[in-house]
JSON list of C-alpha atoms in Angstrom, two decimals:
[
{"chain": "A", "resi": 16, "resn": "UNK", "atom": "CA", "xyz": [-4.92, 6.90, 8.04]},
{"chain": "A", "resi": 17, "resn": "UNK", "atom": "CA", "xyz": [-2.84, 9.20, 11.11]},
{"chain": "A", "resi": 18, "resn": "UNK", "atom": "CA", "xyz": [-0.78, 12.12, 10.37]},
{"chain": "A", "resi": 19, "resn": "UNK", "atom": "CA", "xyz": [2.28, 10.76, 9.13]},
{"chain": "A", "resi": 20, "resn": "UNK", "atom": "CA", "xyz": [0.39, 9.26, 5.74]},
{"chain": "A", "resi": 21, "resn": "UNK", "atom": "CA", "xyz": [0.64, 11.14, 2.68]},
{"chain": "A", "resi": 22, "resn": "UNK", "atom": "CA", "xyz": [-2.12, 11.97, 1.72]},
{"chain": "A", "resi": 23, "resn": "UNK", "atom": "CA", "xyz": [-4.29, 11.15, 6.12]},
{"chain": "A", "resi": 24, "resn": "UNK", "atom": "CA", "xyz": [-4.12, 15.00, 6.81]},
{"chain": "A", "resi": 25, "resn": "UNK", "atom": "CA", "xyz": [-7.70, 17.14, 7.03]},
{"chain": "A", "resi": 26, "resn": "UNK", "atom": "CA", "xyz": [-5.68, 20.03, 4.91]},
{"chain": "A", "resi": 27, "resn": "UNK", "atom": "CA", "xyz": [-5.27, 17.62, 2.03]},
{"chain": "A", "resi": 28, "resn": "UNK", "atom": "CA", "xyz": [-6.94, 19.71, -0.36]},
{"chain": "A", "resi": 29, "resn": "UNK", "atom": "CA", "xyz": [-7.56, 18.05, -4.27]},
{"chain": "A", "resi": 30, "resn": "UNK", "atom": "CA", "xyz": [-4.59, 19.64, -6.14]},
{"chain": "A", "resi": 31, "resn": "UNK", "atom": "CA", "xyz": [-2.09, 18.29, -2.95]},
{"chain": "A", "resi": 32, "resn": "UNK", "atom": "CA", "xyz": [-3.63, 14.45, -4.04]},
{"chain": "A", "resi": 33, "resn": "UNK", "atom": "CA", "xyz": [-2.40, 14.64, -7.25]},
{"chain": "A", "resi": 34, "resn": "UNK", "atom": "CA", "xyz": [0.04, 17.13, -8.13]},
{"chain": "A", "resi": 35, "resn": "UNK", "atom": "CA", "xyz": [2.38, 14.82, -8.75]},
{"chain": "A", "resi": 36, "resn": "UNK", "atom": "CA", "xyz": [0.21, 12.42, -10.80]},
{"chain": "A", "resi": 37, "resn": "UNK", "atom": "CA", "xyz": [-0.93, 14.80, -12.50]},
{"chain": "A", "resi": 38, "resn": "UNK", "atom": "CA", "xyz": [3.13, 15.61, -13.73]},
{"chain": "A", "resi": 39, "resn": "UNK", "atom": "CA", "xyz": [3.19, 12.30, -13.98]},
{"chain": "A", "resi": 40, "resn": "UNK", "atom": "CA", "xyz": [0.75, 11.78, -16.53]},
{"chain": "A", "resi": 41, "resn": "UNK", "atom": "CA", "xyz": [0.76, 11.15, -20.32]},
{"chain": "A", "resi": 42, "resn": "UNK", "atom": "CA", "xyz": [-0.17, 14.79, -21.06]},
{"chain": "A", "resi": 43, "resn": "UNK", "atom": "CA", "xyz": [1.32, 17.77, -19.62]},
{"chain": "A", "resi": 44, "resn": "UNK", "atom": "CA", "xyz": [-2.76, 18.59, -17.14]},
{"chain": "A", "resi": 45, "resn": "UNK", "atom": "CA", "xyz": [-0.70, 21.07, -14.94]},
{"chain": "A", "resi": 46, "resn": "UNK", "atom": "CA", "xyz": [-4.26, 22.85, -13.75]},
{"chain": "A", "resi": 47, "resn": "UNK", "atom": "CA", "xyz": [-6.14, 21.04, -11.22]},
{"chain": "A", "resi": 48, "resn": "UNK", "atom": "CA", "xyz": [-9.72, 22.14, -10.59]},
{"chain": "A", "resi": 49, "resn": "UNK", "atom": "CA", "xyz": [-10.60, 24.50, -7.51]},
{"chain": "A", "resi": 50, "resn": "UNK", "atom": "CA", "xyz": [-12.59, 22.49, -4.72]},
{"chain": "A", "resi": 51, "resn": "UNK", "atom": "CA", "xyz": [-15.59, 24.65, -4.73]},
{"chain": "A", "resi": 52, "resn": "UNK", "atom": "CA", "xyz": [-18.86, 24.06, -5.63]},
{"chain": "A", "resi": 53, "resn": "UNK", "atom": "CA", "xyz": [-21.08, 21.05, -6.70]},
{"chain": "A", "resi": 54, "resn": "UNK", "atom": "CA", "xyz": [-19.19, 18.29, -8.68]},
{"chain": "A", "resi": 55, "resn": "UNK", "atom": "CA", "xyz": [-21.55, 16.37, -10.58]},
{"chain": "A", "resi": 56, "resn": "UNK", "atom": "CA", "xyz": [-22.26, 12.83, -9.44]},
{"chain": "A", "resi": 57, "resn": "UNK", "atom": "CA", "xyz": [-20.56, 10.09, -11.60]},
{"chain": "A", "resi": 58, "resn": "UNK", "atom": "CA", "xyz": [-22.36, 7.35, -12.36]},
{"chain": "A", "resi": 59, "resn": "UNK", "atom": "CA", "xyz": [-25.54, 8.82, -12.68]},
{"chain": "A", "resi": 60, "resn": "UNK", "atom": "CA", "xyz": [-26.85, 11.76, -14.76]},
{"chain": "A", "resi": 61, "resn": "UNK", "atom": "CA", "xyz": [-24.12, 13.40, -14.89]},
{"chain": "A", "resi": 62, "resn": "UNK", "atom": "CA", "xyz": [-21.99, 10.53, -15.63]},
{"chain": "A", "resi": 63, "resn": "UNK", "atom": "CA", "xyz": [-19.23, 9.98, -18.67]},
{"chain": "A", "resi": 64, "resn": "UNK", "atom": "CA", "xyz": [-19.91, 6.78, -21.01]},
{"chain": "A", "resi": 65, "resn": "UNK", "atom": "CA", "xyz": [-17.30, 5.48, -23.62]},
{"chain": "A", "resi": 66, "resn": "UNK", "atom": "CA", "xyz": [-19.87, 3.53, -25.54]},
{"chain": "A", "resi": 67, "resn": "UNK", "atom": "CA", "xyz": [-19.25, 4.25, -29.54]},
{"chain": "A", "resi": 68, "resn": "UNK", "atom": "CA", "xyz": [-16.26, 6.57, -29.09]},
{"chain": "A", "resi": 69, "resn": "UNK", "atom": "CA", "xyz": [-12.79, 6.42, -29.80]},
{"chain": "A", "resi": 70, "resn": "UNK", "atom": "CA", "xyz": [-10.09, 5.27, -27.54]},
{"chain": "A", "resi": 71, "resn": "UNK", "atom": "CA", "xyz": [-9.15, 9.28, -27.26]},
{"chain": "A", "resi": 72, "resn": "UNK", "atom": "CA", "xyz": [-12.01, 10.45, -26.39]},
{"chain": "A", "resi": 73, "resn": "UNK", "atom": "CA", "xyz": [-12.39, 7.33, -23.77]},
{"chain": "A", "resi": 74, "resn": "UNK", "atom": "CA", "xyz": [-9.31, 8.94, -21.98]},
{"chain": "A", "resi": 75, "resn": "UNK", "atom": "CA", "xyz": [-11.17, 12.50, -21.75]},
{"chain": "A", "resi": 76, "resn": "UNK", "atom": "CA", "xyz": [-13.84, 10.72, -20.78]},
{"chain": "A", "resi": 77, "resn": "UNK", "atom": "CA", "xyz": [-11.98, 8.85, -18.03]},
{"chain": "A", "resi": 78, "resn": "UNK", "atom": "CA", "xyz": [-10.02, 12.76, -17.28]},
{"chain": "A", "resi": 79, "resn": "UNK", "atom": "CA", "xyz": [-13.10, 14.46, -16.36]},
{"chain": "A", "resi": 80, "resn": "UNK", "atom": "CA", "xyz": [-14.48, 12.10, -14.00]},
{"chain": "A", "resi": 81, "resn": "UNK", "atom": "CA", "xyz": [-10.90, 11.95, -12.12]},
{"chain": "A", "resi": 82, "resn": "UNK", "atom": "CA", "xyz": [-11.71, 15.84, -12.42]},
{"chain": "A", "resi": 83, "resn": "UNK", "atom": "CA", "xyz": [-15.07, 15.18, -10.19]},
{"chain": "A", "resi": 84, "resn": "UNK", "atom": "CA", "xyz": [-13.19, 12.90, -8.00]},
{"chain": "A", "resi": 85, "resn": "UNK", "atom": "CA", "xyz": [-10.64, 15.73, -7.22]},
{"chain": "A", "resi": 86, "resn": "UNK", "atom": "CA", "xyz": [-13.95, 17.58, -6.45]},
{"chain": "A", "resi": 87, "resn": "UNK", "atom": "CA", "xyz": [-14.89, 15.63, -4.26]},
{"chain": "A", "resi": 88, "resn": "UNK", "atom": "CA", "xyz": [-11.86, 14.49, -2.39]},
{"chain": "A", "resi": 89, "resn": "UNK", "atom": "CA", "xyz": [-11.31, 18.33, -1.70]},
{"chain": "A", "resi": 90, "resn": "UNK", "atom": "CA", "xyz": [-14.45, 17.75, 0.26]},
{"chain": "A", "resi": 91, "resn": "UNK", "atom": "CA", "xyz": [-13.65, 15.43, 1.67]},
{"chain": "A", "resi": 92, "resn": "UNK", "atom": "CA", "xyz": [-16.44, 13.18, -0.06]},
{"chain": "A", "resi": 93, "resn": "UNK", "atom": "CA", "xyz": [-15.29, 9.88, -0.38]},
{"chain": "A", "resi": 94, "resn": "UNK", "atom": "CA", "xyz": [-17.81, 7.72, -1.24]},
{"chain": "A", "resi": 95, "resn": "UNK", "atom": "CA", "xyz": [-18.51, 9.95, -4.64]},
{"chain": "A", "resi": 96, "resn": "UNK", "atom": "CA", "xyz": [-14.67, 10.39, -5.35]},
{"chain": "A", "resi": 97, "resn": "UNK", "atom": "CA", "xyz": [-14.78, 6.58, -5.01]},
{"chain": "A", "resi": 98, "resn": "UNK", "atom": "CA", "xyz": [-17.41, 6.47, -7.49]},
{"chain": "A", "resi": 99, "resn": "UNK", "atom": "CA", "xyz": [-15.88, 8.94, -10.26]},
{"chain": "A", "resi": 100, "resn": "UNK", "atom": "CA", "xyz": [-12.02, 6.89, -9.41]},
{"chain": "A", "resi": 101, "resn": "UNK", "atom": "CA", "xyz": [-14.20, 4.03, -10.39]},
{"chain": "A", "resi": 102, "resn": "UNK", "atom": "CA", "xyz": [-15.51, 5.43, -13.55]},
{"chain": "A", "resi": 103, "resn": "UNK", "atom": "CA", "xyz": [-12.31, 6.60, -14.66]},
{"chain": "A", "resi": 104, "resn": "UNK", "atom": "CA", "xyz": [-10.40, 3.31, -14.30]},
{"chain": "A", "resi": 105, "resn": "UNK", "atom": "CA", "xyz": [-13.83, 1.85, -16.17]},
{"chain": "A", "resi": 106, "resn": "UNK", "atom": "CA", "xyz": [-13.78, 4.63, -18.53]},
{"chain": "A", "resi": 107, "resn": "UNK", "atom": "CA", "xyz": [-10.40, 4.63, -19.89]},
{"chain": "A", "resi": 108, "resn": "UNK", "atom": "CA", "xyz": [-8.68, 2.84, -22.65]},
{"chain": "A", "resi": 109, "resn": "UNK", "atom": "CA", "xyz": [-6.37, -0.77, -20.82]},
{"chain": "A", "resi": 110, "resn": "UNK", "atom": "CA", "xyz": [-3.64, 0.82, -22.05]},
{"chain": "A", "resi": 111, "resn": "UNK", "atom": "CA", "xyz": [-3.56, 4.18, -21.13]},
{"chain": "A", "resi": 112, "resn": "UNK", "atom": "CA", "xyz": [-0.86, 4.91, -18.97]},
{"chain": "A", "resi": 113, "resn": "UNK", "atom": "CA", "xyz": [-3.16, 7.46, -16.86]},
{"chain": "A", "resi": 114, "resn": "UNK", "atom": "CA", "xyz": [-4.69, 4.83, -15.47]},
{"chain": "A", "resi": 115, "resn": "UNK", "atom": "CA", "xyz": [-2.17, 4.18, -12.95]},
{"chain": "A", "resi": 116, "resn": "UNK", "atom": "CA", "xyz": [-2.96, 7.63, -11.56]},
{"chain": "A", "resi": 117, "resn": "UNK", "atom": "CA", "xyz": [-6.74, 7.03, -11.27]},
{"chain": "A", "resi": 118, "resn": "UNK", "atom": "CA", "xyz": [-6.04, 3.92, -9.09]},
{"chain": "A", "resi": 119, "resn": "UNK", "atom": "CA", "xyz": [-3.58, 6.16, -7.16]},
{"chain": "A", "resi": 120, "resn": "UNK", "atom": "CA", "xyz": [-6.68, 7.99, -6.69]},
{"chain": "A", "resi": 121, "resn": "UNK", "atom": "CA", "xyz": [-9.45, 5.41, -5.99]},
{"chain": "A", "resi": 122, "resn": "UNK", "atom": "CA", "xyz": [-6.73, 4.38, -2.93]},
{"chain": "A", "resi": 123, "resn": "UNK", "atom": "CA", "xyz": [-6.13, 7.35, -1.40]},
{"chain": "A", "resi": 124, "resn": "UNK", "atom": "CA", "xyz": [-10.23, 7.35, -0.97]},
{"chain": "A", "resi": 125, "resn": "UNK", "atom": "CA", "xyz": [-9.51, 4.13, 1.00]},
{"chain": "A", "resi": 126, "resn": "UNK", "atom": "CA", "xyz": [-7.06, 5.27, 3.04]},
{"chain": "A", "resi": 127, "resn": "UNK", "atom": "CA", "xyz": [-9.02, 7.88, 4.35]},
{"chain": "A", "resi": 128, "resn": "UNK", "atom": "CA", "xyz": [-11.99, 5.42, 4.88]},
{"chain": "A", "resi": 129, "resn": "UNK", "atom": "CA", "xyz": [-9.26, 2.76, 6.55]},
{"chain": "A", "resi": 130, "resn": "UNK", "atom": "CA", "xyz": [-9.78, 0.39, 3.63]},
{"chain": "A", "resi": 131, "resn": "UNK", "atom": "CA", "xyz": [-6.46, -0.76, 3.61]},
{"chain": "A", "resi": 132, "resn": "UNK", "atom": "CA", "xyz": [-7.39, -4.10, 1.51]},
{"chain": "A", "resi": 133, "resn": "UNK", "atom": "CA", "xyz": [-8.50, -1.84, -1.30]},
{"chain": "A", "resi": 134, "resn": "UNK", "atom": "CA", "xyz": [-5.59, 0.83, -0.33]},
{"chain": "A", "resi": 135, "resn": "UNK", "atom": "CA", "xyz": [-2.87, -2.56, -1.63]},
{"chain": "A", "resi": 136, "resn": "UNK", "atom": "CA", "xyz": [-5.69, -3.85, -4.27]},
{"chain": "A", "resi": 137, "resn": "UNK", "atom": "CA", "xyz": [-5.26, -0.20, -6.00]},
{"chain": "A", "resi": 138, "resn": "UNK", "atom": "CA", "xyz": [-1.78, -0.04, -5.05]},
{"chain": "A", "resi": 139, "resn": "UNK", "atom": "CA", "xyz": [-1.25, -2.87, -6.54]},
{"chain": "A", "resi": 140, "resn": "UNK", "atom": "CA", "xyz": [-2.12, -2.42, -10.15]},
{"chain": "A", "resi": 141, "resn": "UNK", "atom": "CA", "xyz": [-1.15, 0.70, -9.85]},
{"chain": "A", "resi": 142, "resn": "UNK", "atom": "CA", "xyz": [2.48, -0.61, -10.05]},
{"chain": "A", "resi": 143, "resn": "UNK", "atom": "CA", "xyz": [1.23, -2.86, -12.87]},
{"chain": "A", "resi": 144, "resn": "UNK", "atom": "CA", "xyz": [0.99, 0.14, -14.86]},
{"chain": "A", "resi": 145, "resn": "UNK", "atom": "CA", "xyz": [4.13, 1.58, -13.90]},
{"chain": "A", "resi": 146, "resn": "UNK", "atom": "CA", "xyz": [6.58, -0.17, -11.32]},
{"chain": "A", "resi": 147, "resn": "UNK", "atom": "CA", "xyz": [8.31, 2.62, -10.59]},
{"chain": "A", "resi": 148, "resn": "UNK", "atom": "CA", "xyz": [5.48, 5.30, -9.27]},
{"chain": "A", "resi": 149, "resn": "UNK", "atom": "CA", "xyz": [6.90, 5.87, -6.10]},
{"chain": "A", "resi": 150, "resn": "UNK", "atom": "CA", "xyz": [3.39, 7.23, -4.57]},
{"chain": "A", "resi": 151, "resn": "UNK", "atom": "CA", "xyz": [1.59, 4.30, -5.17]},
{"chain": "A", "resi": 152, "resn": "UNK", "atom": "CA", "xyz": [4.48, 1.75, -2.93]},
{"chain": "A", "resi": 153, "resn": "UNK", "atom": "CA", "xyz": [4.67, 4.44, -0.41]},
{"chain": "A", "resi": 154, "resn": "UNK", "atom": "CA", "xyz": [0.18, 4.51, 0.03]},
{"chain": "A", "resi": 155, "resn": "UNK", "atom": "CA", "xyz": [0.72, 0.28, -0.32]},
{"chain": "A", "resi": 156, "resn": "UNK", "atom": "CA", "xyz": [3.65, 0.66, 2.58]},
{"chain": "A", "resi": 157, "resn": "UNK", "atom": "CA", "xyz": [1.66, 2.71, 4.59]},
{"chain": "A", "resi": 158, "resn": "UNK", "atom": "CA", "xyz": [-1.83, -0.11, 3.77]},
{"chain": "A", "resi": 159, "resn": "UNK", "atom": "CA", "xyz": [0.39, -2.69, 4.94]},
{"chain": "A", "resi": 160, "resn": "UNK", "atom": "CA", "xyz": [1.73, -0.76, 8.00]},
{"chain": "A", "resi": 161, "resn": "UNK", "atom": "CA", "xyz": [-1.98, -0.58, 8.82]},
{"chain": "A", "resi": 162, "resn": "UNK", "atom": "CA", "xyz": [-2.45, -4.10, 8.89]},
{"chain": "A", "resi": 163, "resn": "UNK", "atom": "CA", "xyz": [0.44, -4.93, 10.68]},
{"chain": "A", "resi": 164, "resn": "UNK", "atom": "CA", "xyz": [2.45, -6.16, 7.90]},
{"chain": "A", "resi": 165, "resn": "UNK", "atom": "CA", "xyz": [5.80, -4.24, 9.00]},
{"chain": "A", "resi": 166, "resn": "UNK", "atom": "CA", "xyz": [7.92, -6.60, 6.83]},
{"chain": "A", "resi": 167, "resn": "UNK", "atom": "CA", "xyz": [6.25, -5.67, 3.15]},
{"chain": "A", "resi": 168, "resn": "UNK", "atom": "CA", "xyz": [5.30, -2.79, 4.18]},
{"chain": "A", "resi": 169, "resn": "UNK", "atom": "CA", "xyz": [9.45, -2.18, 4.45]},
{"chain": "A", "resi": 170, "resn": "UNK", "atom": "CA", "xyz": [10.19, -3.55, 1.42]},
{"chain": "A", "resi": 171, "resn": "UNK", "atom": "CA", "xyz": [8.16, -1.06, -0.24]},
{"chain": "A", "resi": 172, "resn": "UNK", "atom": "CA", "xyz": [9.29, 1.68, 1.54]},
{"chain": "A", "resi": 173, "resn": "UNK", "atom": "CA", "xyz": [12.48, 0.62, 0.88]},
{"chain": "A", "resi": 174, "resn": "UNK", "atom": "CA", "xyz": [12.02, 0.61, -3.47]},
{"chain": "A", "resi": 175, "resn": "UNK", "atom": "CA", "xyz": [10.74, 4.16, -3.00]},
{"chain": "A", "resi": 176, "resn": "UNK", "atom": "CA", "xyz": [13.23, 5.63, -0.85]},
{"chain": "A", "resi": 177, "resn": "UNK", "atom": "CA", "xyz": [15.55, 3.36, -4.37]},
{"chain": "A", "resi": 178, "resn": "UNK", "atom": "CA", "xyz": [13.70, 5.54, -6.52]},
{"chain": "A", "resi": 179, "resn": "UNK", "atom": "CA", "xyz": [13.26, 9.17, -5.06]},
{"chain": "A", "resi": 180, "resn": "UNK", "atom": "CA", "xyz": [15.88, 9.45, -2.31]},
{"chain": "A", "resi": 181, "resn": "UNK", "atom": "CA", "xyz": [14.20, 12.37, -1.13]},
{"chain": "A", "resi": 182, "resn": "UNK", "atom": "CA", "xyz": [10.72, 11.18, -0.21]},
{"chain": "A", "resi": 183, "resn": "UNK", "atom": "CA", "xyz": [10.21, 11.81, 2.71]},
{"chain": "A", "resi": 184, "resn": "UNK", "atom": "CA", "xyz": [7.45, 9.50, 3.89]},
{"chain": "A", "resi": 185, "resn": "UNK", "atom": "CA", "xyz": [9.92, 6.37, 2.73]},
{"chain": "A", "resi": 186, "resn": "UNK", "atom": "CA", "xyz": [12.95, 7.55, 4.33]},
{"chain": "A", "resi": 187, "resn": "UNK", "atom": "CA", "xyz": [11.52, 8.57, 7.03]},
{"chain": "A", "resi": 188, "resn": "UNK", "atom": "CA", "xyz": [9.68, 5.19, 8.04]},
{"chain": "A", "resi": 189, "resn": "UNK", "atom": "CA", "xyz": [12.22, 2.75, 7.38]},
{"chain": "A", "resi": 190, "resn": "UNK", "atom": "CA", "xyz": [14.08, 2.62, 10.08]},
{"chain": "A", "resi": 191, "resn": "UNK", "atom": "CA", "xyz": [10.67, 2.18, 12.10]},
{"chain": "A", "resi": 192, "resn": "UNK", "atom": "CA", "xyz": [9.31, -0.90, 9.76]},
{"chain": "A", "resi": 193, "resn": "UNK", "atom": "CA", "xyz": [12.59, -1.97, 10.35]},
{"chain": "A", "resi": 194, "resn": "UNK", "atom": "CA", "xyz": [12.16, -2.22, 13.87]},
{"chain": "A", "resi": 195, "resn": "UNK", "atom": "CA", "xyz": [8.95, -3.35, 13.96]},
{"chain": "A", "resi": 196, "resn": "UNK", "atom": "CA", "xyz": [9.75, -6.18, 10.81]},
{"chain": "A", "resi": 197, "resn": "UNK", "atom": "CA", "xyz": [12.66, -7.05, 13.02]},
{"chain": "A", "resi": 198, "resn": "UNK", "atom": "CA", "xyz": [10.17, -7.59, 16.09]},
{"chain": "A", "resi": 199, "resn": "UNK", "atom": "CA", "xyz": [7.71, -9.66, 14.07]},
{"chain": "A", "resi": 200, "resn": "UNK", "atom": "CA", "xyz": [9.90, -11.63, 13.46]},
{"chain": "A", "resi": 201, "resn": "UNK", "atom": "CA", "xyz": [11.56, -12.16, 16.26]},
{"chain": "A", "resi": 202, "resn": "UNK", "atom": "CA", "xyz": [8.30, -13.35, 17.59]},
{"chain": "A", "resi": 203, "resn": "UNK", "atom": "CA", "xyz": [7.56, -15.41, 14.88]},
{"chain": "A", "resi": 204, "resn": "UNK", "atom": "CA", "xyz": [10.61, -17.18, 15.86]},
{"chain": "A", "resi": 205, "resn": "UNK", "atom": "CA", "xyz": [9.86, -17.73, 19.89]},
{"chain": "A", "resi": 206, "resn": "UNK", "atom": "CA", "xyz": [6.34, -18.63, 18.76]},
{"chain": "A", "resi": 207, "resn": "UNK", "atom": "CA", "xyz": [7.64, -21.61, 16.31]},
{"chain": "A", "resi": 208, "resn": "UNK", "atom": "CA", "xyz": [10.45, -22.50, 18.56]},
{"chain": "A", "resi": 209, "resn": "UNK", "atom": "CA", "xyz": [7.59, -23.07, 21.73]},
{"chain": "A", "resi": 210, "resn": "UNK", "atom": "CA", "xyz": [5.93, -25.17, 18.96]},
{"chain": "A", "resi": 211, "resn": "UNK", "atom": "CA", "xyz": [8.84, -27.26, 18.41]},
{"chain": "A", "resi": 212, "resn": "UNK", "atom": "CA", "xyz": [9.25, -27.79, 21.78]},
{"chain": "A", "resi": 213, "resn": "UNK", "atom": "CA", "xyz": [5.56, -28.48, 22.71]},
{"chain": "A", "resi": 214, "resn": "UNK", "atom": "CA", "xyz": [6.16, -31.38, 20.23]},
{"chain": "A", "resi": 215, "resn": "UNK", "atom": "CA", "xyz": [9.44, -32.48, 21.04]},
{"chain": "A", "resi": 216, "resn": "UNK", "atom": "CA", "xyz": [8.43, -33.38, 24.62]},
{"chain": "A", "resi": 217, "resn": "UNK", "atom": "CA", "xyz": [4.96, -34.96, 23.70]},
{"chain": "A", "resi": 218, "resn": "UNK", "atom": "CA", "xyz": [7.42, -37.74, 21.89]},
{"chain": "A", "resi": 219, "resn": "UNK", "atom": "CA", "xyz": [10.14, -37.60, 24.76]},
{"chain": "A", "resi": 220, "resn": "UNK", "atom": "CA", "xyz": [8.06, -38.09, 27.13]},
{"chain": "A", "resi": 221, "resn": "UNK", "atom": "CA", "xyz": [6.63, -41.55, 26.46]},
{"chain": "A", "resi": 222, "resn": "UNK", "atom": "CA", "xyz": [10.60, -42.88, 27.12]},
{"chain": "A", "resi": 223, "resn": "UNK", "atom": "CA", "xyz": [10.17, -40.68, 30.40]},
{"chain": "A", "resi": 224, "resn": "UNK", "atom": "CA", "xyz": [11.98, -37.45, 28.49]},
{"chain": "A", "resi": 225, "resn": "UNK", "atom": "CA", "xyz": [11.66, -34.49, 27.99]},
{"chain": "A", "resi": 226, "resn": "UNK", "atom": "CA", "xyz": [13.87, -31.53, 26.17]},
{"chain": "A", "resi": 227, "resn": "UNK", "atom": "CA", "xyz": [15.31, -30.64, 29.14]},
{"chain": "A", "resi": 228, "resn": "UNK", "atom": "CA", "xyz": [17.31, -33.12, 29.22]},
{"chain": "A", "resi": 229, "resn": "UNK", "atom": "CA", "xyz": [18.74, -32.11, 26.74]},
{"chain": "A", "resi": 230, "resn": "UNK", "atom": "CA", "xyz": [21.68, -29.14, 25.82]},
{"chain": "A", "resi": 231, "resn": "UNK", "atom": "CA", "xyz": [23.12, -27.22, 23.52]},
{"chain": "A", "resi": 232, "resn": "UNK", "atom": "CA", "xyz": [26.87, -26.59, 23.52]},
{"chain": "A", "resi": 233, "resn": "UNK", "atom": "CA", "xyz": [28.18, -24.32, 20.46]},
{"chain": "A", "resi": 234, "resn": "UNK", "atom": "CA", "xyz": [31.82, -25.12, 19.44]},
{"chain": "A", "resi": 235, "resn": "UNK", "atom": "CA", "xyz": [33.32, -21.50, 18.80]},
{"chain": "A", "resi": 236, "resn": "UNK", "atom": "CA", "xyz": [35.05, -22.99, 15.97]},
{"chain": "A", "resi": 237, "resn": "UNK", "atom": "CA", "xyz": [32.88, -24.45, 13.62]},
{"chain": "A", "resi": 238, "resn": "UNK", "atom": "CA", "xyz": [29.53, -22.60, 14.70]},
{"chain": "A", "resi": 239, "resn": "UNK", "atom": "CA", "xyz": [27.59, -25.64, 15.00]},
{"chain": "A", "resi": 240, "resn": "UNK", "atom": "CA", "xyz": [25.62, -27.12, 17.92]},
{"chain": "A", "resi": 241, "resn": "UNK", "atom": "CA", "xyz": [27.38, -30.32, 20.24]},
{"chain": "A", "resi": 242, "resn": "UNK", "atom": "CA", "xyz": [23.67, -32.13, 21.86]},
{"chain": "A", "resi": 243, "resn": "UNK", "atom": "CA", "xyz": [24.31, -33.88, 25.32]},
{"chain": "A", "resi": 244, "resn": "UNK", "atom": "CA", "xyz": [21.98, -36.03, 27.54]},
{"chain": "A", "resi": 245, "resn": "UNK", "atom": "CA", "xyz": [22.25, -34.85, 30.94]},
{"chain": "A", "resi": 246, "resn": "UNK", "atom": "CA", "xyz": [20.08, -37.11, 33.26]}
]
């Protein structure tokens, strides 16, 4: 994704990815592991397992996988980061609110490799857990814009802006998305009217007429239209 997105800068580090996420997580975890050294591979010998452990231990294992994902993200190793965040999602207790962070972080990885449908899916999962998750709303909006869904993107950005008026990624995008949404709606309307006109002409043609024989005049007092026939 381009530089206008929240996580698209090539200089983004693991700490910038999860700074806000960690502050919103259930525990106070202000320390973000530095992106240095060789992180363990998730899902292979260094992976985690939740089998036979209690929920708190499951959550700790999930956090460990997430931290490994942060390290991979900081190194630009998107596929490895995705694997680690996926493991965190799988290992964490189903009712843990921190799963919202894991989904949002994986969505950031998918945005890096232009898998925008996956971004939308993961952000939607994050929002199902945490409906007022501004970062997930912005990230989903950016993906929707990339997929030429400006109306849906605008809705997400407006919601994010209401939840956090200081969210510049949302407030700066709203005017652009309003214009794009209106333009697309006008295009769709013109296409629909064109199809209706073609259909009308095909029917009227059987009687030697076309829609050009009819003139619509607006009544300024009522706002309604009067249709008159012209030879």
